[in-house]
mmCIF file of C-alpha atoms in Angstrom:
data_model
loop_
_atom_site.group_PDB
_atom_site.id
_atom_site.type_symbol
_atom_site.label_atom_id
_atom_site.label_comp_id
_atom_site.label_asym_id
_atom_site.label_seq_id
_atom_site.Cartn_x
_atom_site.Cartn_y
_atom_site.Cartn_z
ATOM 1 C CA ASN A 1 -10.280 -12.331 22.460
ATOM 2 C CA ALA A 2 -7.484 -12.908 19.962
ATOM 3 C CA GLY A 3 -5.685 -9.735 21.122
ATOM 4 C CA VAL A 4 -3.299 -8.314 18.518
ATOM 5 C CA THR A 5 -2.938 -10.455 15.402
ATOM 6 C CA GLN A 6 -0.165 -9.949 12.864
ATOM 7 C CA THR A 7 0.133 -11.576 9.453
ATOM 8 C CA PRO A 8 2.255 -12.971 7.972
ATOM 9 C CA LYS A 9 4.630 -14.412 10.592
ATOM 10 C CA PHE A 10 7.494 -14.725 8.104
ATOM 11 C CA GLN A 11 8.191 -13.059 4.771
ATOM 12 C CA VAL A 12 11.083 -12.909 2.314
ATOM 13 C CA LEU A 13 11.100 -10.056 -0.183
ATOM 14 C CA LYS A 14 13.386 -9.077 -2.993
ATOM 15 C CA THR A 15 14.832 -5.582 -3.008
ATOM 16 C CA GLY A 16 12.356 -3.185 -4.586
ATOM 17 C CA GLN A 17 9.259 -5.275 -3.933
ATOM 18 C CA SER A 18 6.357 -3.859 -1.972
ATOM 19 C CA MET A 19 4.206 -5.514 0.635
ATOM 20 C CA THR A 20 1.780 -4.851 3.458
ATOM 21 C CA LEU A 21 2.123 -6.192 6.977
ATOM 22 C CA GLN A 22 -1.275 -6.680 8.512
ATOM 23 C CA CYS A 23 -2.237 -5.893 12.104
ATOM 24 C CA ALA A 24 -5.650 -6.312 13.690
ATOM 25 C CA GLN A 25 -6.840 -5.966 17.273
ATOM 26 C CA ASP A 26 -10.165 -6.932 18.802
ATOM 27 C CA MET A 27 -9.902 -5.023 22.079
ATOM 28 C CA ASN A 28 -11.407 -1.752 20.797
ATOM 29 C CA HIS A 29 -8.169 0.095 21.538
ATOM 30 C CA GLU A 30 -7.812 3.630 20.203
ATOM 31 C CA TYR A 31 -4.034 3.615 20.090
ATOM 32 C CA MET A 32 -2.034 1.436 17.726
ATOM 33 C CA SER A 33 1.613 1.478 16.744
ATOM 34 C CA TRP A 34 4.302 -0.295 14.752
ATOM 35 C CA TYR A 35 7.805 -1.058 16.015
ATOM 36 C CA ARG A 36 10.834 -2.747 14.543
ATOM 37 C CA GLN A 37 13.416 -4.707 16.469
ATOM 38 C CA ASP A 38 16.949 -5.158 15.198
ATOM 39 C CA PRO A 39 19.653 -7.352 16.783
ATOM 40 C CA GLY A 40 21.094 -5.869 19.975
ATOM 41 C CA MET A 41 18.588 -3.044 19.988
ATOM 42 C CA GLY A 42 15.318 -2.340 21.641
ATOM 43 C CA LEU A 43 12.104 -1.851 19.741
ATOM 44 C CA ARG A 44 11.933 1.417 17.813
ATOM 45 C CA LEU A 45 8.708 3.193 16.917
ATOM 46 C CA ILE A 46 7.947 3.445 13.184
ATOM 47 C CA HIS A 47 4.435 4.930 13.049
ATOM 48 C CA TYR A 48 1.533 5.255 15.426
ATOM 49 C CA SER A 49 -2.153 6.112 15.420
ATOM 50 C CA VAL A 50 -4.335 7.720 18.075
ATOM 51 C CA GLY A 51 -7.576 6.725 16.376
ATOM 52 C CA ALA A 52 -9.211 5.947 13.061
ATOM 53 C CA GLY A 53 -8.054 8.409 10.414
ATOM 54 C CA ILE A 54 -5.177 9.786 12.493
ATOM 55 C CA THR A 55 -1.573 8.663 12.091
ATOM 56 C CA ASP A 56 1.826 10.156 12.796
ATOM 57 C CA GLN A 57 5.493 9.322 12.437
ATOM 58 C CA GLY A 58 7.656 7.736 15.051
ATOM 59 C CA GLU A 59 11.431 7.528 15.364
ATOM 60 C CA VAL A 60 12.173 5.555 12.167
ATOM 61 C CA PRO A 61 9.378 6.221 9.625
ATOM 62 C CA ASN A 62 11.343 6.387 6.371
ATOM 63 C CA GLY A 63 10.354 3.746 3.822
ATOM 64 C CA TYR A 64 7.056 2.924 5.532
ATOM 65 C CA ASN A 65 3.476 4.110 5.116
ATOM 66 C CA VAL A 66 0.467 3.516 7.339
ATOM 67 C CA SER A 67 -3.243 4.234 7.307
ATOM 68 C CA ARG A 68 -5.993 3.661 9.860
ATOM 69 C CA SER A 69 -9.408 3.407 8.256
ATOM 70 C CA THR A 70 -10.959 1.390 11.111
ATOM 71 C CA THR A 71 -10.341 1.078 14.846
ATOM 72 C CA GLU A 72 -9.394 -2.584 14.412
ATOM 73 C CA ASP A 73 -6.818 -2.486 11.608
ATOM 74 C CA PHE A 74 -3.469 -0.747 11.212
ATOM 75 C CA PRO A 75 -1.523 -2.037 8.181
ATOM 76 C CA LEU A 76 2.120 -1.150 7.561
ATOM 77 C CA ARG A 77 3.207 -0.749 3.940
ATOM 78 C CA LEU A 78 6.714 -1.111 2.590
ATOM 79 C CA LEU A 79 6.716 0.728 -0.735
ATOM 80 C CA SER A 80 10.076 -0.438 -2.081
ATOM 81 C CA ALA A 81 11.797 -2.905 0.215
ATOM 82 C CA ALA A 82 15.490 -2.452 1.017
ATOM 83 C CA PRO A 83 17.895 -4.818 2.825
ATOM 84 C CA SER A 84 18.032 -2.268 5.686
ATOM 85 C CA GLN A 85 14.386 -3.093 6.361
ATOM 86 C CA THR A 86 15.264 -6.669 7.305
ATOM 87 C CA SER A 87 13.949 -6.807 10.855
ATOM 88 C CA VAL A 88 11.273 -8.164 13.157
ATOM 89 C CA TYR A 89 8.163 -6.000 13.146
ATOM 90 C CA PHE A 90 5.743 -5.738 16.048
ATOM 91 C CA CYS A 91 2.327 -4.166 16.127
ATOM 92 C CA ALA A 92 0.873 -2.955 19.420
ATOM 93 C CA SER A 93 -2.370 -1.520 20.704
ATOM 94 C CA GLY A 94 -3.506 0.100 23.921
ATOM 95 C CA LEU A 95 -5.918 2.365 25.740
ATOM 96 C CA GLY A 96 -3.441 5.197 26.181
ATOM 97 C CA GLY A 97 -2.815 7.027 29.428
ATOM 98 C CA ASN A 98 -0.830 5.153 32.049
ATOM 99 C CA THR A 99 -1.695 1.708 30.732
ATOM 100 C CA GLU A 100 0.247 -1.013 29.025
ATOM 101 C CA ALA A 101 0.468 -1.670 25.307
ATOM 102 C CA PHE A 102 -0.332 -5.156 24.010
ATOM 103 C CA PHE A 103 1.903 -6.621 21.333
ATOM 104 C CA GLY A 104 1.364 -9.045 18.492
ATOM 105 C CA GLN A 105 3.576 -12.076 17.866
ATOM 106 C CA GLY A 106 5.696 -10.271 15.290
ATOM 107 C CA THR A 107 6.528 -10.559 11.595
ATOM 108 C CA ARG A 108 10.061 -11.584 10.657
ATOM 109 C CA LEU A 109 10.910 -9.875 7.375
ATOM 110 C CA THR A 110 13.988 -10.594 5.298
ATOM 111 C CA VAL A 111 14.835 -8.437 2.278
ATOM 112 C CA VAL A 112 17.357 -9.969 -0.118
ATOM 113 C CA ASP B 1 13.553 13.294 23.553
ATOM 114 C CA GLN B 2 13.901 10.330 25.799
ATOM 115 C CA GLN B 3 16.681 7.767 25.894
ATOM 116 C CA VAL B 4 16.380 4.553 27.853
ATOM 117 C CA LYS B 5 19.517 2.584 28.616
ATOM 118 C CA GLN B 6 19.938 -0.932 29.904
ATOM 119 C CA ASN B 7 23.671 -1.213 30.364
ATOM 120 C CA SER B 8 23.822 -4.916 31.188
ATOM 121 C CA PRO B 9 23.325 -7.012 28.045
ATOM 122 C CA SER B 10 23.001 -10.183 30.108
ATOM 123 C CA LEU B 11 22.595 -11.483 33.634
ATOM 124 C CA SER B 12 22.970 -15.010 34.970
ATOM 125 C CA VAL B 13 21.375 -15.969 38.293
ATOM 126 C CA GLN B 14 20.932 -19.178 40.259
ATOM 127 C CA GLU B 15 17.407 -20.473 40.724
ATOM 128 C CA GLY B 16 15.884 -19.191 43.959
ATOM 129 C CA ARG B 17 18.124 -16.139 44.168
ATOM 130 C CA ILE B 18 17.235 -12.527 43.397
ATOM 131 C CA SER B 19 17.539 -11.099 39.887
ATOM 132 C CA ILE B 20 18.064 -7.339 39.624
ATOM 133 C CA LEU B 21 17.734 -5.677 36.242
ATOM 134 C CA ASN B 22 18.598 -2.012 35.856
ATOM 135 C CA CYS B 23 17.486 0.800 33.590
ATOM 136 C CA ASP B 24 18.380 4.481 33.250
ATOM 137 C CA TYR B 25 16.541 7.232 31.438
ATOM 138 C CA THR B 26 17.395 10.782 30.437
ATOM 139 C CA ASN B 27 14.195 12.849 30.395
ATOM 140 C CA SER B 28 12.430 13.327 33.717
ATOM 141 C CA MET B 29 9.341 14.729 31.973
ATOM 142 C CA PHE B 30 8.264 11.147 31.245
ATOM 143 C CA ASP B 31 6.310 9.765 34.161
ATOM 144 C CA TYR B 32 5.275 6.215 33.364
ATOM 145 C CA PHE B 33 7.616 3.285 32.969
ATOM 146 C CA LEU B 34 7.044 -0.342 32.079
ATOM 147 C CA TRP B 35 8.898 -3.630 32.003
ATOM 148 C CA TYR B 36 8.239 -6.159 29.283
ATOM 149 C CA LYS B 37 9.381 -9.751 29.037
ATOM 150 C CA LYS B 38 10.107 -11.382 25.715
ATOM 151 C CA TYR B 39 10.633 -15.013 24.784
ATOM 152 C CA PRO B 40 12.210 -15.948 21.409
ATOM 153 C CA ALA B 41 9.819 -15.784 18.445
ATOM 154 C CA GLU B 42 7.115 -14.134 20.559
ATOM 155 C CA GLY B 43 5.963 -10.587 21.084
ATOM 156 C CA PRO B 44 6.817 -8.661 24.245
ATOM 157 C CA THR B 45 4.435 -9.261 27.125
ATOM 158 C CA PHE B 46 3.737 -6.705 29.811
ATOM 159 C CA LEU B 47 5.182 -7.498 33.208
ATOM 160 C CA ILE B 48 4.845 -4.544 35.569
ATOM 161 C CA SER B 49 4.740 -0.759 35.479
ATOM 162 C CA ILE B 50 5.274 2.233 37.718
ATOM 163 C CA SER B 51 4.092 5.804 37.716
ATOM 164 C CA SER B 52 6.353 8.608 38.882
ATOM 165 C CA ILE B 53 4.020 9.357 41.784
ATOM 166 C CA LYS B 54 5.285 6.092 43.332
ATOM 167 C CA ASP B 55 8.755 4.822 44.091
ATOM 168 C CA LYS B 56 7.833 1.152 44.283
ATOM 169 C CA ASN B 57 5.293 -1.217 42.773
ATOM 170 C CA GLU B 58 4.932 -4.916 43.554
ATOM 171 C CA ASP B 59 3.204 -7.757 41.769
ATOM 172 C CA GLY B 60 3.917 -11.174 43.210
ATOM 173 C CA ARG B 61 7.571 -12.034 42.701
ATOM 174 C CA PHE B 62 8.188 -8.849 40.722
ATOM 175 C CA THR B 63 8.959 -5.425 42.192
ATOM 176 C CA VAL B 64 9.905 -2.292 40.297
ATOM 177 C CA PHE B 65 11.701 0.559 42.047
ATOM 178 C CA LEU B 66 11.892 4.093 40.702
ATOM 179 C CA ASN B 67 14.540 6.609 41.792
ATOM 180 C CA LYS B 68 13.482 9.852 40.148
ATOM 181 C CA SER B 69 16.442 11.916 41.315
ATOM 182 C CA ALA B 70 18.838 9.402 39.751
ATOM 183 C CA LYS B 71 16.566 8.763 36.732
ATOM 184 C CA HIS B 72 16.924 5.072 37.427
ATOM 185 C CA LEU B 73 14.602 2.146 37.767
ATOM 186 C CA SER B 74 15.189 -1.459 38.620
ATOM 187 C CA LEU B 75 13.238 -4.697 38.418
ATOM 188 C CA HIS B 76 13.670 -7.243 41.196
ATOM 189 C CA ILE B 77 12.578 -10.846 40.722
ATOM 190 C CA VAL B 78 12.463 -12.899 43.914
ATOM 191 C CA PRO B 79 12.814 -15.846 43.873
ATOM 192 C CA SER B 80 14.079 -16.324 40.336
ATOM 193 C CA GLN B 81 12.781 -19.358 38.455
ATOM 194 C CA PRO B 82 14.061 -21.057 35.277
ATOM 195 C CA GLY B 83 10.893 -19.952 33.464
ATOM 196 C CA ASP B 84 11.954 -16.338 34.055
ATOM 197 C CA SER B 85 14.761 -16.801 31.530
ATOM 198 C CA ALA B 86 13.941 -14.310 28.777
ATOM 199 C CA VAL B 87 14.861 -10.861 27.473
ATOM 200 C CA TYR B 88 13.618 -8.032 29.679
ATOM 201 C CA PHE B 89 12.953 -4.615 28.206
ATOM 202 C CA CYS B 90 12.546 -1.405 30.141
ATOM 203 C CA ALA B 91 10.354 1.213 28.436
ATOM 204 C CA SER B 92 9.334 4.805 28.993
ATOM 205 C CA ALA B 93 5.803 5.722 27.957
ATOM 206 C CA GLU B 94 4.584 8.816 26.206
ATOM 207 C CA TYR B 95 1.090 9.892 25.220
ATOM 208 C CA GLY B 96 -0.868 7.280 23.346
ATOM 209 C CA ASN B 97 1.076 4.209 24.429
ATOM 210 C CA LYS B 98 4.147 5.424 22.521
ATOM 211 C CA LEU B 99 7.072 3.580 24.050
ATOM 212 C CA VAL B 100 10.811 4.215 24.072
ATOM 213 C CA PHE B 101 12.629 0.965 24.787
ATOM 214 C CA GLY B 102 16.004 0.083 26.182
ATOM 215 C CA ALA B 103 18.133 -2.475 24.347
ATOM 216 C CA GLY B 104 17.110 -5.262 26.694
ATOM 217 C CA THR B 105 18.822 -7.560 29.198
ATOM 218 C CA ILE B 106 19.001 -11.310 28.660
ATOM 219 C CA LEU B 107 18.261 -13.069 31.948
ATOM 220 C CA ARG B 108 19.352 -16.669 32.406
ATOM 221 C CA VAL B 109 18.175 -18.460 35.515
ATOM 222 C CA LYS B 110 20.186 -21.605 36.151
ATOM 223 C CA SER B 111 18.631 -24.576 37.930
#
């Protein structure tokens, strides 16, 4: 099992550019989510999904879109990158209930 | 809404001694809490969890205590080892593995 795989690991964007952060899991987990981590802060929830075709907003959703067409994949789209979106992004998946979430290695994004 | 607070940004402990990391939360409706460990340039990895039906959960050198009346939990690491040096995050879980994280505590274990 590869677990949760995120690509790319690093990315530099110019303000206004768009891009998609990829996330894939091979554990057949129903629940997937995206978080961002900024210096001195904990991880904050951007968007989450409770299954294929179902997504909802988290604490900091503005500027990001998601879709979940398959159980395995949960891409995060930045439509028009802004310097405030410079952060480390983590994707996670889990079985729900009182169980742990598994995290990917992260994508470090810099918007200049 | 839930807020999770880790009021100690850092903790330094001698190898072999006990490390105690603390966490407070605001909403007692949440009933499942987790601790994650994070090394630089890696994703968080699950360490230990506790459900509100318990007040203690142990896994090897790691023990988590939950005080529901005080809305407080703590992670004890005994004995501490240099490899435990990392950032530790406390998190409160909601439906669907949705997590609310504290800001983290940097643990340094000195040999």
